[in-house]
Every structure is written in C-alpha cells, then in structure tokens.
C-alpha cells in the first residue's frame, strides 16, 4: 500500500484492513510504503507497526512517487499473492476477498475494475476514460478500461515484475504486459475518505506520458506520416505554382502565405522535437541506472525478507 500524507485516513484504513485480513484464511502481512510523507503518517505507521506484528513499514528517504512505492512494496512482499491497494480508501478493502476468490480459482492477475466512480470530478473521470482508450489504441496492451492499480498478483507474477527495473514505470501496464492468466472483478470506487488527491493535473499528465512512451513509439512515428503528407503537398504544389507563375495566370502576392506556412511547419517541427525530447530524456534516465528508490528505514521484516532489492 503506497502512503503519501494519509494520516487522516490511516486509522480507519487500518481498522477496515484488519477486518478483511481476519476474515481471510491464511496469514497476511500489511506492507505500508511511506512515500516521503510530511504529515503525521510516519509516526502513525511506526505506532501501527509496534502494535501489530503483521504490519511492515518501508520508508522512502523522500517522495519517489506512487509507482515507486508500489514497486518497493512488491519487492519486499513475501506472500503467495499480493494485493496492491490505495491508502485513501477509494479502493475498498472489502473487495479483497473477491480478488482472492478469483485467484483461488486459478487467475494469476486479478484486476479490480471500477464499475462506478463516486466523488470524482467530471474532469478526472473523462480524462481517465479518454486516456485508457488512447493507450489501448496506441499500444498492443489491453489494459482493462477503468482499472487503477488495485489488483491482485500471484507470486509468480510478482517475481517476474521484480525483474522489470525500468524507471518510468507504468505499473498497471506492466502487469498486463507480463501476461499470465488474467481475470477481473468489479467494484464501486468510493470517494476519498479524507484529504485531497495527491495527483494534481501536472503529475497526472506526466504519468499519462510515461504510460504512453513506455509502451508505444506511435508519437515518434507520427512525424514520419506528417512529413510524407507535407512533402507530398510540396511536390504537387511546386510545379503547380511554377506553371501558374510562368504562364502569367496567377501571381501570389504578399508575405502572408509564406509566413503562415513557415509558422505551421515550424510549429509542427518544434512539437516533434519535443516528442523526441520526451523519449530522449527517458532514455537518459534509464541509462543512468540509478536505484528506483532509496529506503531510509524498513520495519517489521524478518531476516529472509530483509534484503535490499536489486538496483
Ligand atoms: N501516493 C503516493 N505517492 C505520491 C502520490 C500518491 O504514494 O506521490 C499514494 C496515495 O497516498 C494513495 C495512492 O498513491 O494511497 C493514490 O493517490 P491518490 O489517491 O492521491 O490518487 P487519485 O486516487 O486521486 O488518482
Ligand atoms: Mg485516491
């Protein structure tokens, strides 16, 4: 569970998680990854950890982001199945038994698909809907529409996912990319229990760009298509203009036509320079091979789990 400034939700979250964990047959561990919170979250997590042996805490040295927090949780999870769930109670813990039931029936990746989204703005819902449609069109992936990161992964999938160490991680795409037997169950996405979304528009756009660039070259290839169209137009246009000019029928006047075509082409070129930049920057980040996240503490793990993940 990734946790970033969720002190207000944590007590209720823990209460509801305990109920669910008590109801499952078998033992559970609850891994909370503190993603550099600046409110009372670290103290609360430490208190929970001392009181309950099932609770394990990973602390990041700073905010590394939601996807890295999920990554760290998966790196340290010991279970034969692992559930990823948000800490703001938008994903109801009560849906976990459904995921587990599907897993017991043989599925290895069980998506929780939002049948309904309560309490989210029109803007968030419509941009999310558009995004999933776009990414499914642009890539070979088939991410179930309206699935977040709330899902269950079998241990085999978790082990495979640990091998994937890319920096610009789009976890919900990666777990589809891995394959394995996939299934989905429906749930109603609740309102946030407390606080505000930690995903402002800027961060959401970054996240969307990561999703698209890490699974598709289509934005790069668009430049080729547009280039062919523009060159084709020029090939037809140049002889036409020459002919009209030489035969004295038509003289183009003024600089307006020149200026607008220069601006149009200049604009298109700059956009594609930007797109190339997006990919180039990501390649640069990947070749630096920095660790994905830095831990400042790990609490409650036993010796065998107490290992640092591969860089
Ligand atoms: N989160 C995180 N690091 C961040 C932002 C968010 O660990 O930098 C966590 C957050 O605490 C929550 C989950 O990721 O458990 C989803 O975030 P949020 O609810 O803000 O996103 P939304 O549901 O609005 O898309
Ligand atoms: Mg949320």
PDB file of N, CA, C and O in Angstrom, residues 184-250:
ATOM      1  N   UNK A 184     -10.847 -10.392 -14.081  1.00  0.00           N
ATOM      2  CA  UNK A 184     -11.196  -9.141 -13.413  1.00  0.00           C
ATOM      3  C   UNK A 184     -12.488  -9.261 -12.617  1.00  0.00           C
ATOM      4  O   UNK A 184     -13.337 -10.096 -12.916  1.00  0.00           O
ATOM      5  N   UNK A 185     -12.580  -8.462 -11.587  1.00  0.00           N
ATOM      6  CA  UNK A 185     -13.819  -8.379 -10.813  1.00  0.00           C
ATOM      7  C   UNK A 185     -14.202  -6.895 -10.731  1.00  0.00           C
ATOM      8  O   UNK A 185     -13.359  -6.023 -10.885  1.00  0.00           O
ATOM      9  N   UNK A 186     -15.475  -6.642 -10.501  1.00  0.00           N
ATOM     10  CA  UNK A 186     -15.962  -5.266 -10.485  1.00  0.00           C
ATOM     11  C   UNK A 186     -16.119  -4.758  -9.054  1.00  0.00           C
ATOM     12  O   UNK A 186     -16.390  -5.520  -8.148  1.00  0.00           O
ATOM     13  N   UNK A 187     -15.911  -3.468  -8.895  1.00  0.00           N
ATOM     14  CA  UNK A 187     -16.169  -2.877  -7.592  1.00  0.00           C
ATOM     15  C   UNK A 187     -16.568  -1.419  -7.779  1.00  0.00           C
ATOM     16  O   UNK A 187     -16.362  -0.846  -8.844  1.00  0.00           O
ATOM     17  N   UNK A 188     -17.143  -0.863  -6.744  1.00  0.00           N
ATOM     18  CA  UNK A 188     -17.532   0.550  -6.799  1.00  0.00           C
ATOM     19  C   UNK A 188     -16.437   1.367  -6.135  1.00  0.00           C
ATOM     20  O   UNK A 188     -16.063   1.110  -4.994  1.00  0.00           O
ATOM     21  N   UNK A 189     -15.878   2.316  -6.879  1.00  0.00           N
ATOM     22  CA  UNK A 189     -14.801   3.135  -6.331  1.00  0.00           C
ATOM     23  C   UNK A 189     -15.402   4.243  -5.495  1.00  0.00           C
ATOM     24  O   UNK A 189     -16.221   5.014  -5.976  1.00  0.00           O
ATOM     25  N   UNK A 190     -14.974   4.280  -4.264  1.00  0.00           N
ATOM     26  CA  UNK A 190     -15.554   5.250  -3.324  1.00  0.00           C
ATOM     27  C   UNK A 190     -14.911   6.615  -3.440  1.00  0.00           C
ATOM     28  O   UNK A 190     -13.913   6.793  -4.119  1.00  0.00           O
ATOM     29  N   UNK A 191     -15.489   7.517  -2.680  1.00  0.00           N
ATOM     30  CA  UNK A 191     -14.861   8.817  -2.516  1.00  0.00           C
ATOM     31  C   UNK A 191     -13.626   8.653  -1.651  1.00  0.00           C
ATOM     32  O   UNK A 191     -13.536   7.708  -0.865  1.00  0.00           O
ATOM     33  N   UNK A 192     -12.703   9.566  -1.754  1.00  0.00           N
ATOM     34  CA  UNK A 192     -11.578   9.613  -0.833  1.00  0.00           C
ATOM     35  C   UNK A 192     -12.107   9.725   0.580  1.00  0.00           C
ATOM     36  O   UNK A 192     -13.020  10.494   0.835  1.00  0.00           O
ATOM     37  N   UNK A 193     -11.514   8.975   1.537  1.00  0.00           N
ATOM     38  CA  UNK A 193     -12.010   9.044   2.911  1.00  0.00           C
ATOM     39  C   UNK A 193     -11.700  10.412   3.511  1.00  0.00           C
ATOM     40  O   UNK A 193     -12.521  11.021   4.182  1.00  0.00           O
ATOM     41  N   UNK A 194     -10.504  10.916   3.278  1.00  0.00           N
ATOM     42  CA  UNK A 194     -10.133  12.235   3.816  1.00  0.00           C
ATOM     43  C   UNK A 194      -9.045  12.829   2.933  1.00  0.00           C
ATOM     44  O   UNK A 194      -8.403  12.125   2.161  1.00  0.00           O
ATOM     45  N   UNK A 195      -8.844  14.115   3.067  1.00  0.00           N
ATOM     46  CA  UNK A 195      -7.752  14.772   2.332  1.00  0.00           C
ATOM     47  C   UNK A 195      -8.084  14.945   0.856  1.00  0.00           C
ATOM     48  O   UNK A 195      -9.199  14.678   0.414  1.00  0.00           O
ATOM     49  N   UNK A 196      -7.058  15.404   0.126  1.00  0.00           N
ATOM     50  CA  UNK A 196      -7.268  15.654  -1.302  1.00  0.00           C
ATOM     51  C   UNK A 196      -6.378  14.724  -2.116  1.00  0.00           C
ATOM     52  O   UNK A 196      -5.439  14.138  -1.592  1.00  0.00           O
ATOM     53  N   UNK A 197      -6.696  14.619  -3.406  1.00  0.00           N
ATOM     54  CA  UNK A 197      -5.913  13.784  -4.306  1.00  0.00           C
ATOM     55  C   UNK A 197      -4.459  14.245  -4.309  1.00  0.00           C
ATOM     56  O   UNK A 197      -4.168  15.433  -4.277  1.00  0.00           O
ATOM     57  N   UNK A 198      -3.535  13.282  -4.351  1.00  0.00           N
ATOM     58  CA  UNK A 198      -2.113  13.624  -4.411  1.00  0.00           C
ATOM     59  C   UNK A 198      -1.653  13.646  -5.861  1.00  0.00           C
ATOM     60  O   UNK A 198      -0.473  13.644  -6.158  1.00  0.00           O
ATOM     61  N   UNK A 199      -2.622  13.603  -6.774  1.00  0.00           N
ATOM     62  CA  UNK A 199      -2.319  13.647  -8.199  1.00  0.00           C
ATOM     63  C   UNK A 199      -2.869  14.913  -8.828  1.00  0.00           C
ATOM     64  O   UNK A 199      -3.936  14.897  -9.426  1.00  0.00           O
ATOM     65  N   UNK A 200      -2.163  16.029  -8.736  1.00  0.00           N
ATOM     66  CA  UNK A 200      -2.617  17.219  -9.451  1.00  0.00           C
ATOM     67  C   UNK A 200      -2.461  17.003 -10.956  1.00  0.00           C
ATOM     68  O   UNK A 200      -1.799  16.064 -11.379  1.00  0.00           O
ATOM     69  N   UNK A 201      -3.095  17.878 -11.726  1.00  0.00           N
ATOM     70  CA  UNK A 201      -3.115  17.727 -13.182  1.00  0.00           C
ATOM     71  C   UNK A 201      -1.723  17.491 -13.772  1.00  0.00           C
ATOM     72  O   UNK A 201      -1.522  16.609 -14.605  1.00  0.00           O
ATOM     73  N   UNK A 202      -0.736  18.262 -13.284  1.00  0.00           N
ATOM     74  CA  UNK A 202       0.613  18.182 -13.849  1.00  0.00           C
ATOM     75  C   UNK A 202       1.181  16.763 -13.693  1.00  0.00           C
ATOM     76  O   UNK A 202       1.723  16.164 -14.620  1.00  0.00           O
ATOM     77  N   UNK A 203       0.993  16.211 -12.475  1.00  0.00           N
ATOM     78  CA  UNK A 203       1.520  14.880 -12.190  1.00  0.00           C
ATOM     79  C   UNK A 203       0.776  13.823 -13.003  1.00  0.00           C
ATOM     80  O   UNK A 203       1.367  12.845 -13.459  1.00  0.00           O
ATOM     81  N   UNK A 204      -0.533  14.073 -13.193  1.00  0.00           N
ATOM     82  CA  UNK A 204      -1.335  13.123 -13.944  1.00  0.00           C
ATOM     83  C   UNK A 204      -0.889  13.086 -15.408  1.00  0.00           C
ATOM     84  O   UNK A 204      -0.814  12.013 -16.014  1.00  0.00           O
ATOM     85  N   UNK A 205      -0.564  14.266 -15.967  1.00  0.00           N
ATOM     86  CA  UNK A 205      -0.118  14.315 -17.356  1.00  0.00           C
ATOM     87  C   UNK A 205       1.227  13.604 -17.532  1.00  0.00           C
ATOM     88  O   UNK A 205       1.454  12.877 -18.489  1.00  0.00           O
ATOM     89  N   UNK A 206       2.139  13.818 -16.546  1.00  0.00           N
ATOM     90  CA  UNK A 206       3.431  13.126 -16.559  1.00  0.00           C
ATOM     91  C   UNK A 206       3.212  11.612 -16.579  1.00  0.00           C
ATOM     92  O   UNK A 206       3.847  10.869 -17.310  1.00  0.00           O
ATOM     93  N   UNK A 207       2.307  11.196 -15.710  1.00  0.00           N
ATOM     94  CA  UNK A 207       2.015   9.778 -15.550  1.00  0.00           C
ATOM     95  C   UNK A 207       1.468   9.210 -16.858  1.00  0.00           C
ATOM     96  O   UNK A 207       1.882   8.140 -17.318  1.00  0.00           O
ATOM     97  N   UNK A 208       0.567   9.981 -17.499  1.00  0.00           N
ATOM     98  CA  UNK A 208      -0.011   9.539 -18.765  1.00  0.00           C
ATOM     99  C   UNK A 208       1.085   9.450 -19.828  1.00  0.00           C
ATOM    100  O   UNK A 208       1.138   8.482 -20.604  1.00  0.00           O
ATOM    101  N   UNK A 209       1.999  10.445 -19.841  1.00  0.00           N
ATOM    102  CA  UNK A 209       3.081  10.428 -20.826  1.00  0.00           C
ATOM    103  C   UNK A 209       3.993   9.227 -20.587  1.00  0.00           C
ATOM    104  O   UNK A 209       4.444   8.575 -21.535  1.00  0.00           O
ATOM    105  N   UNK A 210       4.262   8.906 -19.327  1.00  0.00           N
ATOM    106  CA  UNK A 210       5.067   7.721 -19.009  1.00  0.00           C
ATOM    107  C   UNK A 210       4.401   6.468 -19.536  1.00  0.00           C
ATOM    108  O   UNK A 210       5.052   5.582 -20.089  1.00  0.00           O
ATOM    109  N   UNK A 211       3.093   6.392 -19.326  1.00  0.00           N
ATOM    110  CA  UNK A 211       2.348   5.219 -19.778  1.00  0.00           C
ATOM    111  C   UNK A 211       2.471   5.041 -21.276  1.00  0.00           C
ATOM    112  O   UNK A 211       2.759   3.949 -21.770  1.00  0.00           O
ATOM    113  N   UNK A 212       2.283   6.136 -22.007  1.00  0.00           N
ATOM    114  CA  UNK A 212       2.293   6.025 -23.468  1.00  0.00           C
ATOM    115  C   UNK A 212       3.705   5.785 -23.991  1.00  0.00           C
ATOM    116  O   UNK A 212       3.950   4.868 -24.772  1.00  0.00           O
ATOM    117  N   UNK A 213       4.684   6.589 -23.493  1.00  0.00           N
ATOM    118  CA  UNK A 213       6.037   6.439 -24.051  1.00  0.00           C
ATOM    119  C   UNK A 213       6.655   5.086 -23.693  1.00  0.00           C
ATOM    120  O   UNK A 213       7.477   4.584 -24.442  1.00  0.00           O
ATOM    121  N   UNK A 214       6.265   4.500 -22.545  1.00  0.00           N
ATOM    122  CA  UNK A 214       6.940   3.246 -22.215  1.00  0.00           C
ATOM    123  C   UNK A 214       6.330   2.064 -22.954  1.00  0.00           C
ATOM    124  O   UNK A 214       6.864   0.971 -22.881  1.00  0.00           O
ATOM    125  N   UNK A 215       5.247   2.263 -23.654  1.00  0.00           N
ATOM    126  CA  UNK A 215       4.676   1.133 -24.390  1.00  0.00           C
ATOM    127  C   UNK A 215       4.458   1.395 -25.872  1.00  0.00           C
ATOM    128  O   UNK A 215       3.972   0.517 -26.562  1.00  0.00           O
ATOM    129  N   UNK A 216       4.772   2.613 -26.363  1.00  0.00           N
ATOM    130  CA  UNK A 216       4.439   2.895 -27.757  1.00  0.00           C
ATOM    131  C   UNK A 216       5.423   3.858 -28.412  1.00  0.00           C
ATOM    132  O   UNK A 216       5.909   4.800 -27.786  1.00  0.00           O
ATOM    133  N   UNK A 217       5.729   3.598 -29.708  1.00  0.00           N
ATOM    134  CA  UNK A 217       6.532   4.537 -30.490  1.00  0.00           C
ATOM    135  C   UNK A 217       5.646   5.400 -31.371  1.00  0.00           C
ATOM    136  O   UNK A 217       6.155   6.211 -32.149  1.00  0.00           O
ATOM    137  N   UNK A 218       4.360   5.179 -31.326  1.00  0.00           N
ATOM    138  CA  UNK A 218       3.470   5.870 -32.277  1.00  0.00           C
ATOM    139  C   UNK A 218       3.700   7.388 -32.320  1.00  0.00           C
ATOM    140  O   UNK A 218       3.766   7.964 -33.399  1.00  0.00           O
ATOM    141  N   UNK A 219       3.880   8.059 -31.162  1.00  0.00           N
ATOM    142  CA  UNK A 219       4.112   9.510 -31.243  1.00  0.00           C
ATOM    143  C   UNK A 219       5.335   9.864 -32.090  1.00  0.00           C
ATOM    144  O   UNK A 219       5.321  10.857 -32.812  1.00  0.00           O
ATOM    145  N   UNK A 220       6.387   9.032 -32.026  1.00  0.00           N
ATOM    146  CA  UNK A 220       7.571   9.287 -32.849  1.00  0.00           C
ATOM    147  C   UNK A 220       7.272   9.071 -34.328  1.00  0.00           C
ATOM    148  O   UNK A 220       7.717   9.814 -35.185  1.00  0.00           O
ATOM    149  N   UNK A 221       6.501   8.021 -34.592  1.00  0.00           N
ATOM    150  CA  UNK A 221       6.225   7.676 -35.993  1.00  0.00           C
ATOM    151  C   UNK A 221       5.298   8.681 -36.658  1.00  0.00           C
ATOM    152  O   UNK A 221       5.312   8.824 -37.874  1.00  0.00           O
ATOM    153  N   UNK A 222       4.517   9.384 -35.848  1.00  0.00           N
ATOM    154  CA  UNK A 222       3.610  10.395 -36.401  1.00  0.00           C
ATOM    155  C   UNK A 222       4.355  11.420 -37.229  1.00  0.00           C
ATOM    156  O   UNK A 222       3.849  11.916 -38.239  1.00  0.00           O
ATOM    157  N   UNK A 223       5.597  11.744 -36.818  1.00  0.00           N
ATOM    158  CA  UNK A 223       6.390  12.737 -37.541  1.00  0.00           C
ATOM    159  C   UNK A 223       6.621  12.277 -38.970  1.00  0.00           C
ATOM    160  O   UNK A 223       6.538  13.068 -39.912  1.00  0.00           O
ATOM    161  N   UNK A 224       6.897  10.974 -39.134  1.00  0.00           N
ATOM    162  CA  UNK A 224       7.128  10.441 -40.481  1.00  0.00           C
ATOM    163  C   UNK A 224       5.870  10.617 -41.331  1.00  0.00           C
ATOM    164  O   UNK A 224       5.939  11.081 -42.478  1.00  0.00           O
ATOM    165  N   UNK A 225       4.726  10.251 -40.762  1.00  0.00           N
ATOM    166  CA  UNK A 225       3.469  10.366 -41.506  1.00  0.00           C
ATOM    167  C   UNK A 225       3.233  11.807 -41.931  1.00  0.00           C
ATOM    168  O   UNK A 225       2.970  12.092 -43.100  1.00  0.00           O
ATOM    169  N   UNK A 226       3.348  12.732 -40.965  1.00  0.00           N
ATOM    170  CA  UNK A 226       3.106  14.137 -41.283  1.00  0.00           C
ATOM    171  C   UNK A 226       4.113  14.647 -42.296  1.00  0.00           C
ATOM    172  O   UNK A 226       3.783  15.422 -43.189  1.00  0.00           O
ATOM    173  N   UNK A 227       5.371  14.197 -42.180  1.00  0.00           N
ATOM    174  CA  UNK A 227       6.422  14.597 -43.109  1.00  0.00           C
ATOM    175  C   UNK A 227       6.068  14.183 -44.533  1.00  0.00           C
ATOM    176  O   UNK A 227       6.217  14.958 -45.471  1.00  0.00           O
ATOM    177  N   UNK A 228       5.579  12.947 -44.684  1.00  0.00           N
ATOM    178  CA  UNK A 228       5.187  12.480 -46.016  1.00  0.00           C
ATOM    179  C   UNK A 228       4.045  13.322 -46.569  1.00  0.00           C
ATOM    180  O   UNK A 228       4.040  13.667 -47.752  1.00  0.00           O
ATOM    181  N   UNK A 229       3.084  13.647 -45.705  1.00  0.00           N
ATOM    182  CA  UNK A 229       1.950  14.453 -46.172  1.00  0.00           C
ATOM    183  C   UNK A 229       2.445  15.819 -46.645  1.00  0.00           C
ATOM    184  O   UNK A 229       2.106  16.289 -47.741  1.00  0.00           O
ATOM    185  N   UNK A 230       3.308  16.463 -45.826  1.00  0.00           N
ATOM    186  CA  UNK A 230       3.789  17.803 -46.173  1.00  0.00           C
ATOM    187  C   UNK A 230       4.629  17.758 -47.449  1.00  0.00           C
ATOM    188  O   UNK A 230       4.476  18.594 -48.351  1.00  0.00           O
ATOM    189  N   UNK A 231       5.507  16.720 -47.539  1.00  0.00           N
ATOM    190  CA  UNK A 231       6.359  16.616 -48.730  1.00  0.00           C
ATOM    191  C   UNK A 231       5.503  16.366 -49.967  1.00  0.00           C
ATOM    192  O   UNK A 231       5.759  16.919 -51.044  1.00  0.00           O
ATOM    193  N   UNK A 232       4.464  15.554 -49.818  1.00  0.00           N
ATOM    194  CA  UNK A 232       3.549  15.267 -50.928  1.00  0.00           C
ATOM    195  C   UNK A 232       2.880  16.541 -51.411  1.00  0.00           C
ATOM    196  O   UNK A 232       2.788  16.797 -52.620  1.00  0.00           O
ATOM    197  N   UNK A 233       2.426  17.338 -50.446  1.00  0.00           N
ATOM    198  CA  UNK A 233       1.777  18.594 -50.801  1.00  0.00           C
ATOM    199  C   UNK A 233       2.746  19.496 -51.561  1.00  0.00           C
ATOM    200  O   UNK A 233       2.388  20.141 -52.552  1.00  0.00           O
ATOM    201  N   UNK A 234       4.015  19.518 -51.098  1.00  0.00           N
ATOM    202  CA  UNK A 234       5.006  20.370 -51.747  1.00  0.00           C
ATOM    203  C   UNK A 234       5.286  19.887 -53.171  1.00  0.00           C
ATOM    204  O   UNK A 234       5.399  20.676 -54.104  1.00  0.00           O
ATOM    205  N   UNK A 235       5.372  18.560 -53.330  1.00  0.00           N
ATOM    206  CA  UNK A 235       5.658  18.003 -54.654  1.00  0.00           C
ATOM    207  C   UNK A 235       4.578  18.356 -55.666  1.00  0.00           C
ATOM    208  O   UNK A 235       4.854  18.583 -56.841  1.00  0.00           O
ATOM    209  N   UNK A 236       3.323  18.384 -55.197  1.00  0.00           N
ATOM    210  CA  UNK A 236       2.239  18.785 -56.087  1.00  0.00           C
ATOM    211  C   UNK A 236       2.202  20.297 -56.249  1.00  0.00           C
ATOM    212  O   UNK A 236       1.938  20.822 -57.326  1.00  0.00           O
ATOM    213  N   UNK A 237       2.492  20.986 -55.140  1.00  0.00           N
ATOM    214  CA  UNK A 237       2.323  22.442 -55.113  1.00  0.00           C
ATOM    215  C   UNK A 237       3.376  23.174 -55.927  1.00  0.00           C
ATOM    216  O   UNK A 237       3.066  24.123 -56.641  1.00  0.00           O
ATOM    217  N   UNK A 238       4.641  22.696 -55.861  1.00  0.00           N
ATOM    218  CA  UNK A 238       5.727  23.431 -56.519  1.00  0.00           C
ATOM    219  C   UNK A 238       5.521  23.522 -58.041  1.00  0.00           C
ATOM    220  O   UNK A 238       5.521  24.627 -58.596  1.00  0.00           O
ATOM    221  N   UNK A 239       5.303  22.388 -58.730  1.00  0.00           N
ATOM    222  CA  UNK A 239       5.056  22.507 -60.178  1.00  0.00           C
ATOM    223  C   UNK A 239       3.823  23.352 -60.485  1.00  0.00           C
ATOM    224  O   UNK A 239       3.835  24.143 -61.447  1.00  0.00           O
ATOM    225  N   UNK A 240       2.789  23.215 -59.689  1.00  0.00           N
ATOM    226  CA  UNK A 240       1.558  23.971 -59.935  1.00  0.00           C
ATOM    227  C   UNK A 240       1.848  25.467 -59.873  1.00  0.00           C
ATOM    228  O   UNK A 240       1.468  26.241 -60.768  1.00  0.00           O
ATOM    229  N   UNK A 241       2.557  25.878 -58.812  1.00  0.00           N
ATOM    230  CA  UNK A 241       2.855  27.302 -58.650  1.00  0.00           C
ATOM    231  C   UNK A 241       3.747  27.803 -59.791  1.00  0.00           C
ATOM    232  O   UNK A 241       3.511  28.867 -60.366  1.00  0.00           O
ATOM    233  N   UNK A 242       4.755  26.972 -60.140  1.00  0.00           N
ATOM    234  CA  UNK A 242       5.679  27.352 -61.221  1.00  0.00           C
ATOM    235  C   UNK A 242       4.920  27.592 -62.524  1.00  0.00           C
ATOM    236  O   UNK A 242       5.093  28.607 -63.199  1.00  0.00           O
ATOM    237  N   UNK A 243       4.058  26.622 -62.831  1.00  0.00           N
ATOM    238  CA  UNK A 243       3.292  26.695 -64.062  1.00  0.00           C
ATOM    239  C   UNK A 243       2.428  27.947 -64.108  1.00  0.00           C
ATOM    240  O   UNK A 243       2.406  28.678 -65.105  1.00  0.00           O
ATOM    241  N   UNK A 244       1.708  28.163 -62.982  1.00  0.00           N
ATOM    242  CA  UNK A 244       0.809  29.319 -62.939  1.00  0.00           C
ATOM    243  C   UNK A 244       1.596  30.612 -63.095  1.00  0.00           C
ATOM    244  O   UNK A 244       1.196  31.537 -63.784  1.00  0.00           O
ATOM    245  N   UNK A 245       2.781  30.645 -62.472  1.00  0.00           N
ATOM    246  CA  UNK A 245       3.602  31.848 -62.489  1.00  0.00           C
ATOM    247  C   UNK A 245       4.141  32.119 -63.903  1.00  0.00           C
ATOM    248  O   UNK A 245       4.025  33.213 -64.423  1.00  0.00           O
ATOM    249  N   UNK A 246       4.688  31.042 -64.509  1.00  0.00           N
ATOM    250  CA  UNK A 246       5.304  31.208 -65.830  1.00  0.00           C
ATOM    251  C   UNK A 246       4.275  31.552 -66.898  1.00  0.00           C
ATOM    252  O   UNK A 246       4.531  32.321 -67.806  1.00  0.00           O
ATOM    253  N   UNK A 247       3.084  30.977 -66.747  1.00  0.00           N
ATOM    254  CA  UNK A 247       2.063  31.260 -67.751  1.00  0.00           C
ATOM    255  C   UNK A 247       1.394  32.599 -67.489  1.00  0.00           C
ATOM    256  O   UNK A 247       0.530  33.025 -68.233  1.00  0.00           O
ATOM    257  N   UNK A 248       1.818  33.224 -66.378  1.00  0.00           N
ATOM    258  CA  UNK A 248       1.348  34.567 -66.109  1.00  0.00           C
ATOM    259  C   UNK A 248      -0.098  34.639 -65.619  1.00  0.00           C
ATOM    260  O   UNK A 248      -0.681  35.712 -65.532  1.00  0.00           O
ATOM    261  N   UNK A 249      -0.691  33.489 -65.327  1.00  0.00           N
ATOM    262  CA  UNK A 249      -2.070  33.488 -64.857  1.00  0.00           C
ATOM    263  C   UNK A 249      -2.224  34.082 -63.466  1.00  0.00           C
ATOM    264  O   UNK A 249      -3.151  34.811 -63.185  1.00  0.00           O
ATOM    265  N   UNK A 250      -1.301  33.662 -62.616  1.00  0.00           N
ATOM    266  CA  UNK A 250      -1.526  33.974 -61.208  1.00  0.00           C
ATOM    267  C   UNK A 250      -0.209  34.375 -60.553  1.00  0.00           C
ATOM    268  O   UNK A 250       0.809  33.727 -60.741  1.00  0.00           O
TER     269      UNK A 250
END
